Amino acid sequence: MSVQERKERERAARERLIVATARELAEEQGWDAVTTRRLAERIEYSQPVLYSHFRGKREIIGAVALEGAAEMAGALRAATRAADGPRARVVVLARTYLDFAERNPAVYDAMFQLDGGLAFAQEDTPAPLKDAFTALLETLAEVAGDGVHPGVFTEVFWASLHGLATLTRAGRLPAEYAEGRLELLVDRLAVV
Amino acid sequence: MSVQERKERERAARERLIVATARELAEEQGWDAVTTRRLAERIEYSQPVLYSHFRGKREIIGAVALEGAAEMAGALRAATRAADGPRARVVVLARTYLDFAERNPAVYDAMFQLDGGLAFAQEDTPAPLKDAFTALLETLAEVAGDGVHPGVFTEVFWASLHGLATLTRAGRLPAEYAEGRLELLVDRLAVV
DNA sequence: CGCGAATTCTAGCATCGCTAGACAATCGAG
DNA sequence: CTCGATTGTCTAGCGATGCTAGAATTCGCG
């Protein structure tokens, strides 16, 4: 028992180290800088070790994405729980989402911009991704408006936030009116 | 005169060939398949010729993006011109935008997902990009609503469309309710 | 025709993701 | 405690990538 268990624990710890290091490196210098060589050097193992944990770079991105999804779901729930009233909850939800994207650009990219080999919007979508969507839905369902499917409403709202997040960060939208855009979006989309 | 002029004409033609070929290849097999070697082979020149026209791959992507922006602006204007009434114009605008993104995924990526080295939302933003934004604004200004800056409204609307376009194409939104999402978005955002 | 300049190509660099096969460490049986 | 076998890890290398230096070629002009 003990020997094998210890090995498995160590292996799991190393896997977490890989994911954490990849995330770190990506936030520091962007995903392009996350090469298998650099990553291997940082965890102080050789490259092939990475491939004994993950099929390839794509799967490492996927692992970071799942970690990020869980974090985002937590952040969204924590933020909305502290807000009073449907409208305030939606505003804080949107702000928290955009804030997460801005503070964790590499993680956000792993989740929604890069190919992490994860299934979306299907039965076999990993739980953390489903749950992050659910976290959005919990707050948005109460402002979807009559006769509007909450899931579809959440999809639209999410897409809008995603558009704002990505275009702003890429410098394709001016940074200055960010708050005004957020409020306009909430005012128009949410039925309070 | 004549010799030098002919050379310049030929040079310009070859530059157009490079851009067109890059676009073709990207639409056929994705931007990852657009390598300098493959591109050079298709235009029947060696790799260094590419670098006598463009600083690197990034600039080639940028050139495709500009071409795409001009096309998109034309498509948006043609579509909205044929529609009666503000709401119908907005619906057809949104549909045309999403349609363009779906039919020209590689061009859309060059414009809004990849780094083409272009400036956005600044004075030195290339004219085609500014004009594409203007094409959106022309139709959207009349449904921005009282007291809402048309530019900011256009930014929000554009971001929402962009989110829908990218998330749908990446399979992160189910393909089935696409039309419903579009109509919901227009109903809520546009003030008619 | 033949020279000088402009143009194009060959060959190569550093780096990438990924992997085969050599090597080392560890385990269980006797 | 030793020794073979299994597991784990590393070294070295493959075929690509974007990009470039310098050789080779082509071309216009006197």
Coordinates of C-alpha atoms (C1' of nucleotides) in Angstrom, one line a residue:
Chain A
M1 CA 0.0 0.0 0.0
S2 CA 2.3 2.6 1.3
V3 CA 4.9 2.7 -1.4
Q4 CA 2.5 2.8 -4.3
E5 CA 0.4 5.4 -2.6
R6 CA 3.4 7.6 -1.9
K7 CA 4.4 7.4 -5.5
E8 CA 0.9 8.3 -6.7
R9 CA 0.9 11.3 -4.3
E10 CA 4.2 12.5 -5.6
R11 CA 3.1 12.0 -9.1
A12 CA -0.1 14.1 -8.5
A13 CA 2.0 16.8 -6.8
R14 CA 4.3 17.0 -9.8
E15 CA 1.3 17.2 -12.1
R16 CA 0.0 20.2 -10.1
L17 CA 3.4 21.7 -10.3
I18 CA 3.4 21.4 -14.0
V19 CA 0.0 23.1 -14.3
A20 CA 0.9 25.8 -11.8
T21 CA 4.2 26.5 -13.5
A22 CA 2.7 26.6 -17.0
R23 CA 0.1 29.1 -15.7
E24 CA 2.8 31.2 -14.0
L25 CA 5.0 31.3 -17.1
A26 CA 2.0 32.1 -19.3
E27 CA 0.9 35.0 -17.1
E28 CA 4.5 36.3 -16.9
Q29 CA 5.4 36.1 -20.6
G30 CA 2.4 34.9 -22.5
W31 CA 1.5 31.5 -23.8
D32 CA 4.0 31.7 -26.6
A33 CA 6.8 31.6 -24.1
V34 CA 5.4 28.4 -22.5
T35 CA 7.5 26.0 -24.5
T36 CA 8.0 22.4 -23.4
R37 CA 11.7 23.2 -22.9
R38 CA 11.2 26.2 -20.6
L39 CA 8.5 24.5 -18.7
A40 CA 10.6 21.4 -18.2
E41 CA 13.5 23.5 -17.0
R42 CA 11.3 25.4 -14.5
I43 CA 10.0 22.2 -12.9
E44 CA 13.5 20.8 -13.0
Y45 CA 12.7 17.7 -15.0
S46 CA 13.4 16.8 -18.6
Q47 CA 10.8 17.4 -21.4
P48 CA 9.6 13.8 -21.7
V49 CA 8.3 13.9 -18.1
L50 CA 5.7 16.4 -19.3
Y51 CA 4.5 13.8 -21.7
S52 CA 4.1 11.2 -19.0
H53 CA 1.4 13.5 -17.5
F54 CA -0.1 15.1 -20.5
R55 CA -0.6 14.1 -24.2
G56 CA 1.0 17.4 -25.2
K57 CA 1.0 21.1 -24.8
R58 CA -2.7 21.3 -25.6
E59 CA -3.6 19.2 -22.7
I60 CA -1.6 21.4 -20.4
I61 CA -3.5 24.4 -21.6
G62 CA -6.7 22.5 -21.0
A63 CA -5.6 21.8 -17.4
V64 CA -5.0 25.4 -16.8
A65 CA -8.4 26.2 -18.3
L66 CA -10.2 23.9 -15.9
E67 CA -8.4 25.4 -12.9
G68 CA -9.3 28.8 -14.2
A69 CA -13.0 27.9 -14.7
A70 CA -13.3 26.7 -11.1
E71 CA -11.7 29.9 -9.9
M72 CA -13.9 32.0 -12.0
A73 CA -17.0 30.2 -10.8
G74 CA -16.0 30.8 -7.2
A75 CA -15.3 34.5 -7.8
L76 CA -18.6 35.0 -9.6
R77 CA -20.6 33.3 -6.8
A78 CA -18.7 35.1 -4.0
A79 CA -19.3 38.5 -5.7
T80 CA -23.0 38.1 -6.4
R81 CA -23.7 36.6 -3.0
A82 CA -22.7 39.9 -1.5
A83 CA -24.9 42.1 -3.7
D84 CA -28.5 43.1 -3.0
G85 CA -31.1 43.0 -5.7
P86 CA -31.1 41.5 -9.2
R87 CA -29.7 44.5 -10.9
A88 CA -26.8 45.0 -8.5
R89 CA -26.1 41.3 -8.8
V90 CA -25.9 41.5 -12.6
V91 CA -23.6 44.5 -12.5
V92 CA -21.3 42.9 -10.0
L93 CA -21.4 39.7 -12.0
A94 CA -20.3 41.5 -15.2
R95 CA -17.7 43.5 -13.4
T96 CA -16.2 40.4 -11.7
Y97 CA -16.1 38.5 -15.0
L98 CA -14.3 41.3 -16.9
D99 CA -12.0 41.8 -13.9
F100 CA -11.1 38.2 -13.9
A101 CA -10.3 38.3 -17.6
E102 CA -8.2 41.4 -17.1
R103 CA -6.3 40.1 -14.1
N104 CA -5.7 36.6 -15.5
P105 CA -5.3 37.1 -19.2
A106 CA -3.3 33.9 -19.8
V107 CA -5.9 31.8 -17.9
Y108 CA -8.7 33.5 -19.7
D109 CA -7.0 32.7 -23.0
A110 CA -6.6 29.1 -22.0
M111 CA -10.3 28.9 -21.2
F112 CA -11.8 30.7 -24.2
Q113 CA -9.2 31.7 -26.8
L114 CA -6.8 28.8 -27.1
D115 CA -7.4 25.2 -28.0
G116 CA -7.2 23.2 -24.8
G117 CA -8.8 20.2 -26.4
L118 CA -11.9 20.5 -24.1
A119 CA -15.5 19.9 -25.1
F120 CA -17.9 22.8 -24.7
A121 CA -21.6 22.9 -24.6
Q122 CA -22.0 19.1 -24.8
E123 CA -22.6 16.3 -22.4
D124 CA -19.0 15.5 -22.0
T125 CA -18.0 19.0 -21.2
P126 CA -15.8 18.9 -18.1
A127 CA -17.7 19.8 -14.8
P128 CA -15.7 23.0 -14.0
L129 CA -16.7 24.5 -17.4
K130 CA -20.4 23.6 -16.9
D131 CA -20.3 24.9 -13.4
A132 CA -18.8 28.3 -14.5
F133 CA -21.6 28.6 -17.0
T134 CA -24.1 27.7 -14.2
A135 CA -22.6 30.3 -12.0
L136 CA -23.5 32.9 -14.7
L137 CA -26.9 31.4 -15.2
E138 CA -27.8 31.5 -11.5
T139 CA -27.6 35.3 -11.4
L140 CA -28.8 35.9 -15.0
A141 CA -31.9 33.7 -14.8
E142 CA -33.7 36.3 -12.7
V143 CA -33.2 39.1 -15.2
A144 CA -33.8 37.1 -18.4
G145 CA -37.3 38.5 -18.8
D146 CA -40.6 36.8 -19.5
G147 CA -40.7 34.2 -22.2
V148 CA -36.9 34.2 -22.6
H149 CA -35.1 30.9 -22.1
P150 CA -32.6 31.6 -19.2
G151 CA -30.0 29.4 -20.9
V152 CA -30.2 31.3 -24.2
F153 CA -30.2 34.6 -22.3
T154 CA -27.1 33.5 -20.4
E155 CA -25.4 32.6 -23.7
V156 CA -26.0 36.0 -25.1
F157 CA -24.9 37.8 -22.0
W158 CA -21.8 35.7 -21.8
A159 CA -20.9 36.3 -25.4
S160 CA -21.2 40.0 -24.9
L161 CA -19.0 40.0 -21.9
H162 CA -16.5 37.8 -23.8
G163 CA -16.5 40.2 -26.7
L164 CA -15.8 43.1 -24.4
A165 CA -13.1 41.2 -22.5
T166 CA -11.2 40.1 -25.6
L167 CA -11.6 43.3 -27.7
T168 CA -10.6 45.5 -24.8
R169 CA -7.5 43.5 -23.9
A170 CA -6.4 43.3 -27.5
G171 CA -6.5 47.1 -27.7
R172 CA -9.3 46.9 -30.2
L173 CA -11.6 48.8 -28.0
P174 CA -10.4 52.0 -26.3
A175 CA -9.8 51.4 -22.6
E176 CA -11.4 54.6 -21.5
Y177 CA -15.1 53.9 -21.7
A178 CA -14.9 50.4 -20.3
E179 CA -17.2 51.2 -17.4
G180 CA -19.7 53.0 -19.6
R181 CA -19.9 50.0 -21.9
L182 CA -20.5 47.6 -19.0
E183 CA -23.3 49.7 -17.6
L184 CA -24.9 50.2 -21.0
L185 CA -24.8 46.4 -21.6
V186 CA -26.4 45.6 -18.3
D187 CA -29.0 48.3 -18.6
R188 CA -30.1 47.0 -22.0
L189 CA -29.8 43.3 -21.6
A190 CA -31.1 42.8 -18.1
V191 CA -34.8 43.0 -17.4
V192 CA -35.3 44.3 -13.9
Chain B
M1 CA 9.9 55.6 -67.1
S2 CA 8.6 52.5 -68.6
V3 CA 11.0 49.9 -67.3
Q4 CA 10.8 51.0 -63.7
E5 CA 7.1 51.4 -63.9
R6 CA 6.6 47.9 -65.3
K7 CA 8.8 46.6 -62.4
E8 CA 6.7 48.4 -59.9
R9 CA 3.5 47.0 -61.4
E10 CA 4.8 43.5 -61.4
R11 CA 6.0 44.0 -57.8
A12 CA 2.5 45.2 -56.8
A13 CA 0.9 42.3 -58.6
R14 CA 3.2 39.8 -56.8
E15 CA 2.3 41.4 -53.5
R16 CA -1.4 41.0 -54.2
L17 CA -0.7 37.4 -55.1
I18 CA 1.0 36.8 -51.8
V19 CA -1.9 38.2 -49.8
A20 CA -4.5 36.4 -51.9
T21 CA -2.6 33.1 -51.6
A22 CA -2.1 33.5 -47.9
R23 CA -5.9 34.1 -47.5
E24 CA -6.7 31.1 -49.7
L25 CA -4.4 28.8 -47.8
A26 CA -5.7 30.0 -44.5
E27 CA -9.3 29.4 -45.5
E28 CA -8.5 26.0 -46.8
Q29 CA -6.4 24.7 -44.0
G30 CA -6.3 27.3 -41.2
W31 CA -3.6 29.9 -40.4
D32 CA -1.4 27.3 -38.8
A33 CA -0.9 25.8 -42.3
V34 CA 0.2 29.1 -43.7
T35 CA 3.9 28.7 -43.3
T36 CA 6.4 30.7 -45.1
R37 CA 7.6 27.6 -47.0
R38 CA 4.2 26.6 -48.2
L39 CA 3.2 30.1 -49.1
A40 CA 6.5 30.6 -51.0
E41 CA 5.9 27.3 -52.8
R42 CA 2.4 28.3 -53.9
I43 CA 3.4 31.6 -55.3
E44 CA 6.4 29.9 -57.0
Y45 CA 9.1 32.0 -55.4
S46 CA 11.5 31.3 -52.6
Q47 CA 10.9 32.3 -49.0
P48 CA 13.1 35.4 -48.9
V49 CA 10.9 37.0 -51.5
L50 CA 8.1 37.2 -49.0
Y51 CA 10.4 39.2 -46.8
S52 CA 11.0 41.7 -49.5
H53 CA 7.3 42.6 -49.4
F54 CA 6.5 42.1 -45.7
R55 CA 8.4 42.3 -42.5
G56 CA 7.2 38.8 -41.6
K57 CA 4.2 36.6 -41.3
R58 CA 2.5 39.0 -39.0
E59 CA 2.4 41.7 -41.7
I60 CA 0.9 39.2 -44.1
I61 CA -1.9 38.5 -41.7
G62 CA -2.3 42.2 -41.3
A63 CA -2.7 42.7 -45.1
V64 CA -5.3 40.0 -45.2
A65 CA -7.1 41.7 -42.3
L66 CA -7.2 45.0 -44.2
E67 CA -8.6 43.3 -47.3
G68 CA -11.2 41.6 -45.1
A69 CA -12.2 44.8 -43.4
A70 CA -12.9 46.5 -46.7
E71 CA -15.0 43.6 -47.8
M72 CA -16.9 43.5 -44.6
A73 CA -17.6 47.2 -44.7
G74 CA -19.0 46.8 -48.2
A75 CA -21.1 43.8 -47.3
L76 CA -22.6 45.6 -44.3
R77 CA -23.4 48.7 -46.3
A78 CA -24.9 46.7 -49.2
A79 CA -27.1 44.7 -46.8
T80 CA -28.4 47.6 -44.7
R81 CA -29.1 49.7 -47.8
A82 CA -31.7 47.2 -48.9
A83 CA -33.5 47.1 -45.6
D84 CA -36.5 49.2 -44.6
G85 CA -36.7 50.7 -41.1
P86 CA -34.2 51.0 -38.3
R87 CA -35.0 47.6 -36.7
A88 CA -34.8 45.7 -40.0
R89 CA -31.5 47.4 -40.7
V90 CA -30.0 46.4 -37.4
V91 CA -31.2 42.8 -37.8
V92 CA -29.7 42.5 -41.3
L93 CA -26.6 44.2 -40.1
A94 CA -26.1 41.7 -37.3
R95 CA -26.9 38.8 -39.6
T96 CA -24.5 40.0 -42.2
Y97 CA -21.7 40.4 -39.7
L98 CA -22.1 36.9 -38.3
D99 CA -22.5 35.5 -41.7
F100 CA -19.3 37.1 -42.8
A101 CA -17.5 35.7 -39.8
E102 CA -18.8 32.2 -40.5
R103 CA -18.1 32.3 -44.2
N104 CA -14.6 33.8 -43.9
P105 CA -13.3 32.4 -40.7
A106 CA -9.6 32.8 -41.6
V107 CA -10.1 36.4 -42.7
Y108 CA -12.2 37.1 -39.5
D109 CA -9.3 35.7 -37.4
A110 CA -6.8 37.9 -39.2
M111 CA -9.0 40.9 -38.4
F112 CA -9.9 40.2 -34.8
Q113 CA -8.3 37.2 -33.3
L114 CA -4.7 37.2 -34.6
D115 CA -2.0 39.7 -34.3
G116 CA -1.6 41.4 -37.6
G117 CA 0.4 44.2 -36.1
L118 CA -2.3 46.7 -36.8
A119 CA -3.3 49.7 -34.6
F120 CA -6.9 49.7 -33.4
A121 CA -9.0 52.5 -31.9
Q122 CA -6.3 55.1 -32.5
E123 CA -5.4 57.9 -34.9
D124 CA -3.1 55.7 -36.8
T125 CA -5.6 53.0 -37.3
P126 CA -5.6 52.0 -41.0
A127 CA -8.5 53.4 -42.9
P128 CA -10.2 50.1 -43.8
L129 CA -10.5 49.3 -40.1
K130 CA -11.9 52.7 -39.2
D131 CA -14.3 52.4 -42.1
A132 CA -15.6 49.0 -41.1
F133 CA -16.4 50.4 -37.7
T134 CA -18.1 53.4 -39.3
A135 CA -20.2 51.1 -41.4
L136 CA -21.5 49.5 -38.2
L137 CA -22.0 53.0 -36.7
E138 CA -24.0 54.3 -39.6
T139 CA -26.8 51.8 -38.9
L140 CA -26.4 51.6 -35.2
A141 CA -26.5 55.3 -34.5
E142 CA -30.2 55.5 -35.1
V143 CA -31.0 52.9 -32.5
A144 CA -28.5 53.9 -29.8
G145 CA -31.3 55.5 -27.8
D146 CA -31.4 59.0 -26.2
G147 CA -28.4 60.2 -24.3
V148 CA -26.3 57.3 -25.4
H149 CA -23.1 58.0 -27.3
P150 CA -23.4 56.3 -30.7
G151 CA -19.8 55.4 -30.7
V152 CA -20.0 53.7 -27.3
F153 CA -23.2 52.0 -28.3
T154 CA -21.5 50.7 -31.5
E155 CA -18.6 49.4 -29.4
V156 CA -21.0 47.4 -27.2
F157 CA -23.0 46.1 -30.1
W158 CA -19.9 45.1 -32.0
A159 CA -18.4 43.4 -28.9
S160 CA -21.5 41.3 -28.5
L161 CA -21.5 40.3 -32.1
H162 CA -17.9 39.4 -31.9
G163 CA -18.5 37.3 -28.8
L164 CA -21.3 35.4 -30.6
A165 CA -19.2 34.9 -33.7
T166 CA -16.1 33.6 -31.9
L167 CA -17.8 31.5 -29.3
T168 CA -20.1 29.9 -31.8
R169 CA -17.4 29.1 -34.2
A170 CA -15.2 27.6 -31.5
G171 CA -18.0 25.3 -30.5
R172 CA -18.3 27.0 -27.2
L173 CA -21.9 27.9 -27.9
P174 CA -24.3 25.4 -29.3
A175 CA -25.0 26.0 -33.0
E176 CA -28.7 25.4 -32.7
Y177 CA -30.0 28.6 -31.1
A178 CA -27.9 31.0 -33.1
E179 CA -30.9 32.8 -34.7
G180 CA -32.6 33.1 -31.3
R181 CA -29.6 34.6 -29.8
L182 CA -29.3 37.1 -32.6
E183 CA -32.8 38.3 -32.3
L184 CA -32.7 38.5 -28.5
L185 CA -29.5 40.6 -28.8
V186 CA -31.1 43.0 -31.3
D187 CA -34.4 43.2 -29.3
R188 CA -32.6 44.2 -26.1
L189 CA -29.8 46.4 -27.4
A190 CA -31.5 48.4 -30.1
V191 CA -33.9 51.1 -29.1
V192 CA -36.5 51.4 -31.9
Chain C
dC1 C1' 28.8 42.6 -75.9
dG2 C1' 30.0 43.2 -71.1
dC3 C1' 29.7 45.5 -66.8
dG4 C1' 27.3 47.0 -62.5
dA5 C1' 23.3 46.7 -59.9
dA6 C1' 19.2 44.8 -58.6
dT7 C1' 16.9 40.6 -57.7
dT8 C1' 16.4 35.9 -56.4
dC9 C1' 17.9 31.6 -54.5
dT10 C1' 20.5 28.2 -51.6
dA11 C1' 21.7 27.0 -47.3
dG12 C1' 21.6 27.5 -42.7
dC13 C1' 20.4 29.3 -37.7
dA14 C1' 17.9 28.9 -33.5
dT15 C1' 13.8 27.2 -31.8
dC16 C1' 9.5 24.6 -31.7
dG17 C1' 6.5 20.1 -30.2
dC18 C1' 7.3 15.6 -29.7
dT19 C1' 9.6 10.7 -29.3
dA20 C1' 12.8 6.6 -29.6
dG21 C1' 16.0 4.3 -27.2
dA22 C1' 19.8 4.4 -23.8
dC23 C1' 20.5 4.7 -19.0
dA24 C1' 19.6 4.7 -13.9
dA25 C1' 17.0 3.8 -9.9
dT26 C1' 13.9 0.9 -7.5
dC27 C1' 11.4 -3.2 -6.3
dG28 C1' 10.4 -8.1 -5.2
dA29 C1' 12.0 -12.9 -5.1
dG30 C1' 15.2 -16.2 -3.5
Chain D
dC1 C1' 21.9 -9.3 0.7
dT2 C1' 22.0 -10.1 -4.1
dC3 C1' 20.3 -10.1 -8.5
dG4 C1' 17.0 -9.8 -12.4
dA5 C1' 13.1 -7.2 -13.9
dT6 C1' 10.3 -3.4 -13.9
dT7 C1' 9.7 1.4 -13.5
dG8 C1' 11.2 5.8 -14.1
dT9 C1' 14.0 9.4 -16.3
dC10 C1' 17.2 11.4 -19.4
dT11 C1' 20.0 12.2 -23.7
dA12 C1' 19.8 12.9 -28.2
dG13 C1' 17.5 13.6 -32.3
dC14 C1' 13.5 14.2 -35.9
dG15 C1' 10.9 17.1 -38.8
dA16 C1' 9.0 21.4 -38.6
dT17 C1' 8.8 26.6 -37.8
dG18 C1' 10.1 31.9 -38.8
dC19 C1' 13.7 34.3 -40.5
dT20 C1' 18.3 35.8 -42.7
dA21 C1' 23.3 36.0 -44.6
dG22 C1' 25.7 35.5 -48.5
dA23 C1' 26.2 33.3 -53.0
dA24 C1' 24.3 33.1 -57.5
dT25 C1' 21.7 34.8 -61.1
dT26 C1' 19.3 37.9 -64.0
dC27 C1' 18.7 42.2 -66.0
dG28 C1' 19.1 47.1 -67.8
dC29 C1' 22.2 50.1 -69.8
dG30 C1' 26.3 52.1 -72.0

